[in-house]
CSV table of C-alpha atoms in Angstrom, one decimal:
chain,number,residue,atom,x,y,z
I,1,UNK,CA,77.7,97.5,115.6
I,2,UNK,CA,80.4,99.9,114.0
I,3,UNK,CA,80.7,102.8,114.8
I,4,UNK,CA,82.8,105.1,114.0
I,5,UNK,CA,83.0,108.7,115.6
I,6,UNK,CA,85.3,112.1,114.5
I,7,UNK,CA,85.7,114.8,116.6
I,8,UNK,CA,88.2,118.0,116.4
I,9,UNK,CA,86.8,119.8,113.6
I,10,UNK,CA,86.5,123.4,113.8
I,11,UNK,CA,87.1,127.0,112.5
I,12,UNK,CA,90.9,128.1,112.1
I,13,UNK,CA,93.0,130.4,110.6
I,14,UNK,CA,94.9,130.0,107.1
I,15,UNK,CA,98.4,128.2,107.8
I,16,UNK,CA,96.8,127.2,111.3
I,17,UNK,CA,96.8,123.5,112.5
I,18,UNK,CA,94.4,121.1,113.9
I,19,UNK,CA,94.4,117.4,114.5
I,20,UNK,CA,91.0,115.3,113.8
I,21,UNK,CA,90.3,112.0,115.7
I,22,UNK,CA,88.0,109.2,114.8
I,23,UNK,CA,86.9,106.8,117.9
I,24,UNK,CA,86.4,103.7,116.6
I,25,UNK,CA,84.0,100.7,118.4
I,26,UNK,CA,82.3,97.4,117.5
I,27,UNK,CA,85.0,96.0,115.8
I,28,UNK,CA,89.0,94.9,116.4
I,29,UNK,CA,90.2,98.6,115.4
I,30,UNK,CA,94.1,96.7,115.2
I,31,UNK,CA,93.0,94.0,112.1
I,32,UNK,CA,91.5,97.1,109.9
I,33,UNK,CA,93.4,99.0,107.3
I,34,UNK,CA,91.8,103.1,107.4
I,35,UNK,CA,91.2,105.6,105.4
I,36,UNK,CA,90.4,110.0,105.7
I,37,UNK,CA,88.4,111.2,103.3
I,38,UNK,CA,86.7,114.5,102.4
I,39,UNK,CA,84.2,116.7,100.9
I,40,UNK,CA,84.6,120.1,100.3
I,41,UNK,CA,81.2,121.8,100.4
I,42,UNK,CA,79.1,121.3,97.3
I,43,UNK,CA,81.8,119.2,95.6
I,44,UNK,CA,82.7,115.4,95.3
I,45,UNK,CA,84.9,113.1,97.7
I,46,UNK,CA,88.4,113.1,97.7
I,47,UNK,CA,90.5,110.9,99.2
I,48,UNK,CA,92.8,112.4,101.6
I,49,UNK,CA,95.3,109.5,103.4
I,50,UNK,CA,95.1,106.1,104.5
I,51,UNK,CA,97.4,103.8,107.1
I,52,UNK,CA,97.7,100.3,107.0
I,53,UNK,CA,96.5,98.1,110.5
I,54,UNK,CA,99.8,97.8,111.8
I,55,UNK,CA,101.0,101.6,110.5
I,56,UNK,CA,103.5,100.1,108.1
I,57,UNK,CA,102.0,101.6,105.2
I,58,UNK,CA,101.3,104.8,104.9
I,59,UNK,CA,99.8,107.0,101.8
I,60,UNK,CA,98.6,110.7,101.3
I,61,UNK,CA,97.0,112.7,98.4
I,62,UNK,CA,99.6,115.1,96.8
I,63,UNK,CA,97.3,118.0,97.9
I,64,UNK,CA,98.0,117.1,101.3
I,65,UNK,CA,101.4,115.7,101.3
I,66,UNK,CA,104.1,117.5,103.4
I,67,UNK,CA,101.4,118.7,105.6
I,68,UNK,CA,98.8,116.2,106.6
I,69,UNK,CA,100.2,113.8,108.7
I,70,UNK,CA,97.8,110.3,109.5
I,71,UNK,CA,98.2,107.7,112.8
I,72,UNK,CA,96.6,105.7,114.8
I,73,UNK,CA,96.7,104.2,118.4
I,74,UNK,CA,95.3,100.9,118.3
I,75,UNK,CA,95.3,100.6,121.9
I,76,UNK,CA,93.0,103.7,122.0
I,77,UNK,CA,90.9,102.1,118.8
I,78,UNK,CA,91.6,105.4,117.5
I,79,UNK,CA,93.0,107.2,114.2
I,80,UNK,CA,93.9,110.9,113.6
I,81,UNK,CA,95.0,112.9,111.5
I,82,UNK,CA,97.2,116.0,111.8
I,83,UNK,CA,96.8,118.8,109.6
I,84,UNK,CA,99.0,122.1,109.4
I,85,UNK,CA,99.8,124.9,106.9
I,86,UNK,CA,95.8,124.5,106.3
I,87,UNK,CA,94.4,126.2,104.0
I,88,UNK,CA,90.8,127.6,102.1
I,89,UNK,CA,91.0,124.8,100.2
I,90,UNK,CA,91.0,122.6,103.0
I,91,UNK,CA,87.8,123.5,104.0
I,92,UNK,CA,85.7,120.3,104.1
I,93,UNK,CA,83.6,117.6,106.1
I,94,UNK,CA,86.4,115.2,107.0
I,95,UNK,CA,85.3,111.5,107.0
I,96,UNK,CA,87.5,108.6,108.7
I,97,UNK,CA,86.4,105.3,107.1
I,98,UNK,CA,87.0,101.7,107.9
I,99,UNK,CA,88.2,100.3,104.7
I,100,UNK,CA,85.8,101.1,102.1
I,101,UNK,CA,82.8,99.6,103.9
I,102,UNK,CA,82.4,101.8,106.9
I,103,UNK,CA,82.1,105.6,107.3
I,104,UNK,CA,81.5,108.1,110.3
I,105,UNK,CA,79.9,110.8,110.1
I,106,UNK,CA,82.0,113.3,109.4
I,107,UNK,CA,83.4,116.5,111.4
I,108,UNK,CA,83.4,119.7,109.3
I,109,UNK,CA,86.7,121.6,109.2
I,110,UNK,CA,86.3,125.8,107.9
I,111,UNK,CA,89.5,127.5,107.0
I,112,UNK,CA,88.9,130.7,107.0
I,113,UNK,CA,89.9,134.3,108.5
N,1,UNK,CA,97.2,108.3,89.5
N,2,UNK,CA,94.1,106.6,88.3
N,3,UNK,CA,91.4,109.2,87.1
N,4,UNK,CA,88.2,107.9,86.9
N,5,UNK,CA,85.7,109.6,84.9
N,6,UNK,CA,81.9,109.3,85.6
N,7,UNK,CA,79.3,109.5,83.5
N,8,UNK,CA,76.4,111.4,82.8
N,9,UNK,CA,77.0,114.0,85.4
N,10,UNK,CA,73.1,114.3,85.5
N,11,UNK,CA,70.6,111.3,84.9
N,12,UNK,CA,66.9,112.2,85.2
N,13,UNK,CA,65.0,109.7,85.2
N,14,UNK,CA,61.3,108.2,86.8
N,15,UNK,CA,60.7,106.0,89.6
N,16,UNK,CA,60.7,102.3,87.8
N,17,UNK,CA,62.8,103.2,85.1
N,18,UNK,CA,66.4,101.3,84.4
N,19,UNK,CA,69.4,103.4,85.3
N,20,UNK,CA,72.7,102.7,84.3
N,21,UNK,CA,75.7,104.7,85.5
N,22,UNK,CA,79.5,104.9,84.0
N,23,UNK,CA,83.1,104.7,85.6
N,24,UNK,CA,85.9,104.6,83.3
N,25,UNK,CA,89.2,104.4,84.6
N,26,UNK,CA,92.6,105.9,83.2
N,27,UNK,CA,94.1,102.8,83.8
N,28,UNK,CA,93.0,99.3,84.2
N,29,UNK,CA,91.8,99.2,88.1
N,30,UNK,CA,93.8,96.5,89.8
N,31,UNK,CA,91.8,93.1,90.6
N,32,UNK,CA,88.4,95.3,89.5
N,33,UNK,CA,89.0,96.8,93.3
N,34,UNK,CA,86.3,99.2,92.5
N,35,UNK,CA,83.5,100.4,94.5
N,36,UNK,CA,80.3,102.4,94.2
N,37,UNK,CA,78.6,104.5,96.4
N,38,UNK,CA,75.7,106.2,97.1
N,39,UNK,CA,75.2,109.5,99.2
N,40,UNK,CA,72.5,111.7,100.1
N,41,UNK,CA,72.3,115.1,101.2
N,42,UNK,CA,73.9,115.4,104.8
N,43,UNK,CA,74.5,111.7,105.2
N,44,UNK,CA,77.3,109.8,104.7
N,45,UNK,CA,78.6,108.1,101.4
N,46,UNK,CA,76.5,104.2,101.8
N,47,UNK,CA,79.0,101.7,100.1
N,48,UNK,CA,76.7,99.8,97.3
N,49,UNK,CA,78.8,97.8,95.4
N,50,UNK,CA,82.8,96.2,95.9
N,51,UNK,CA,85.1,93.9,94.2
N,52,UNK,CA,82.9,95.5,90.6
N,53,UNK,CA,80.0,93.8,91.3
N,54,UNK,CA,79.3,92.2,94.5
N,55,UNK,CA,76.8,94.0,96.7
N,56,UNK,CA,77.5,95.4,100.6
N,57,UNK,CA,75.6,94.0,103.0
N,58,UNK,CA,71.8,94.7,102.9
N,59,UNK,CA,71.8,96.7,99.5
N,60,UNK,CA,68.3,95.5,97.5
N,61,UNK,CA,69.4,93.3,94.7
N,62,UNK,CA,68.1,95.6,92.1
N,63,UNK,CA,71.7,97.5,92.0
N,64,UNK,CA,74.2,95.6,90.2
N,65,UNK,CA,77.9,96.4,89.3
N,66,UNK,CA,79.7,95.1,86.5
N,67,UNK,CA,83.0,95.3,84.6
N,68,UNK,CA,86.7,94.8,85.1
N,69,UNK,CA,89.8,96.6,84.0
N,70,UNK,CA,89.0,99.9,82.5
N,71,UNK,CA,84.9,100.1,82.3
N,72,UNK,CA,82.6,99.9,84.7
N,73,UNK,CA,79.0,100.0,85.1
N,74,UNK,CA,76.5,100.5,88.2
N,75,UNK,CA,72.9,99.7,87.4
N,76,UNK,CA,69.8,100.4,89.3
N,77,UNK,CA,66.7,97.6,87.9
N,78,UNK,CA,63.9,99.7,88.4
N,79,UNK,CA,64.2,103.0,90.3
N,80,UNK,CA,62.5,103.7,93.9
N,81,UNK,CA,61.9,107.4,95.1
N,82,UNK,CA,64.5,106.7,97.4
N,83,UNK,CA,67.5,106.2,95.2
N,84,UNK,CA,67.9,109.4,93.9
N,85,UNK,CA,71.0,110.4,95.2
N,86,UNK,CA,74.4,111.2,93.8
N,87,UNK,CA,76.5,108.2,92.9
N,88,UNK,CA,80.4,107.6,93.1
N,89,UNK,CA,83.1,105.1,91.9
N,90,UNK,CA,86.3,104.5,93.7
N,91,UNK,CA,89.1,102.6,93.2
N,92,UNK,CA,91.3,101.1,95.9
N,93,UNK,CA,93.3,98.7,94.3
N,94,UNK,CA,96.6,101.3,94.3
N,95,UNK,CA,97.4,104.8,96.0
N,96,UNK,CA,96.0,107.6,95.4
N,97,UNK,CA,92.8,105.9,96.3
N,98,UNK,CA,90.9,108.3,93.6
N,99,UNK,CA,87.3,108.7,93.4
N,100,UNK,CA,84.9,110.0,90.4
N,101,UNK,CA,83.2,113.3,90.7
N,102,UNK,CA,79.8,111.3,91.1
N,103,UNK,CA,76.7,111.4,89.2
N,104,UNK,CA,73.5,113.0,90.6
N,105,UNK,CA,70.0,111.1,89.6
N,106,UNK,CA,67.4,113.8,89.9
N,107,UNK,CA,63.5,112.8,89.3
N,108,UNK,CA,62.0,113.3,85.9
């Protein structure tokens, strides 16, 4: 079964940082491209960044460029994604997804003082 | 970037009624690489529909997707209590991998 699992959400401070991981299981995490996406409370999804299986491509929303940064360890079956400079507007459920077809749950990041 | 632009924002309609849901792109969406989705409160977004019209694994048949290049349609045959939900297109044929800002089907 797939599964995917993010973890690191939190509160934090405007301009503060924070990296998100998404465990990944029941699949071969190296032969699938990946995605980040999020939802800011009330609103719609946005796509935030996405990383090809082998890392060689590489792509980010403008509102994020410059300061989200996305990898992923396929030894470790794992993707994150670093965020700095964060801001309000930042605050959102983060979802990593597998492709298009498979989603985890989310982890819920609050940027706020 | 490819805006896509859903509509209505609102559909209320009655268990066993036909829905039918719009996505038009900005730009024609390349290879029809366009998805729907369905999500409920607190849950995850469910992936419906790829590749336009071919349906995900274990989705009833009576959601359909059609349409290529700039139009695209989701419909639902006959509504159950359980599909309303809000609704979303995406396209991930080229970066930015944008979405629409979903449709909500509320019951009549």
């Amino acid at each position: 079964e797939v599964q995917l699992v993010e973890s690191g959400g939190g509160l934090v401070q405007p301009g503060g940082s924070l990296r998100l991981s998404c465990a990944a299981s029941g699949f071969t995490f190296s032969n699938y491209n990946m995605h980040w996406v999020r939802q800011a409370p009330g609103k719609g999804l946005e796509w935030v960044s996405y990383i090809s299986s082998s890392s060689t491509t590489i792509s980010y929303a403008d509102s994020v460029k410059g300061r989200f940064t996305i990898s992923r360890d396929n030894a470790k079956n794992s993707l994150y994604l670093q965020m700095n400079s964060l801001r309000d507007e930042d605050t959102a459920v983060y979802y990593c997804a597998r492709g298009i077809g498979y989603w985890g749950q989310g982890t819920l990041v609050t940027v706020s003082s | 970037e490819i805006v896509l632009t859903q509509s209505p924002g609102t559909l209320s309609l009655s268990p066993g009624e036909r829905a039918t849901l719009s996505c038009r792109a900005s730009q024609s969406v390349t290879s029809s690489y366009l998805a729907w989705y369905q999500q409920k409160p607190g849950q995850a977004p469910r992936l419906l529909i790829y590749d336009a019209s071919s349906r995900a694994t274990g989705i009833p048949d009576r959601f359909s997707g059609s349409g290529s290049g700039t139009d695209f349609t989701l419909t639902i045959s006959r509504l159950e209590p359980e599909d309303f939900a809000v609704y979303y297109c995406q396209q991930y044929g080229r970066s930015p991998f944008t979405f629409g800002q979903g449709t909500k089907m509320e019951i009549k």
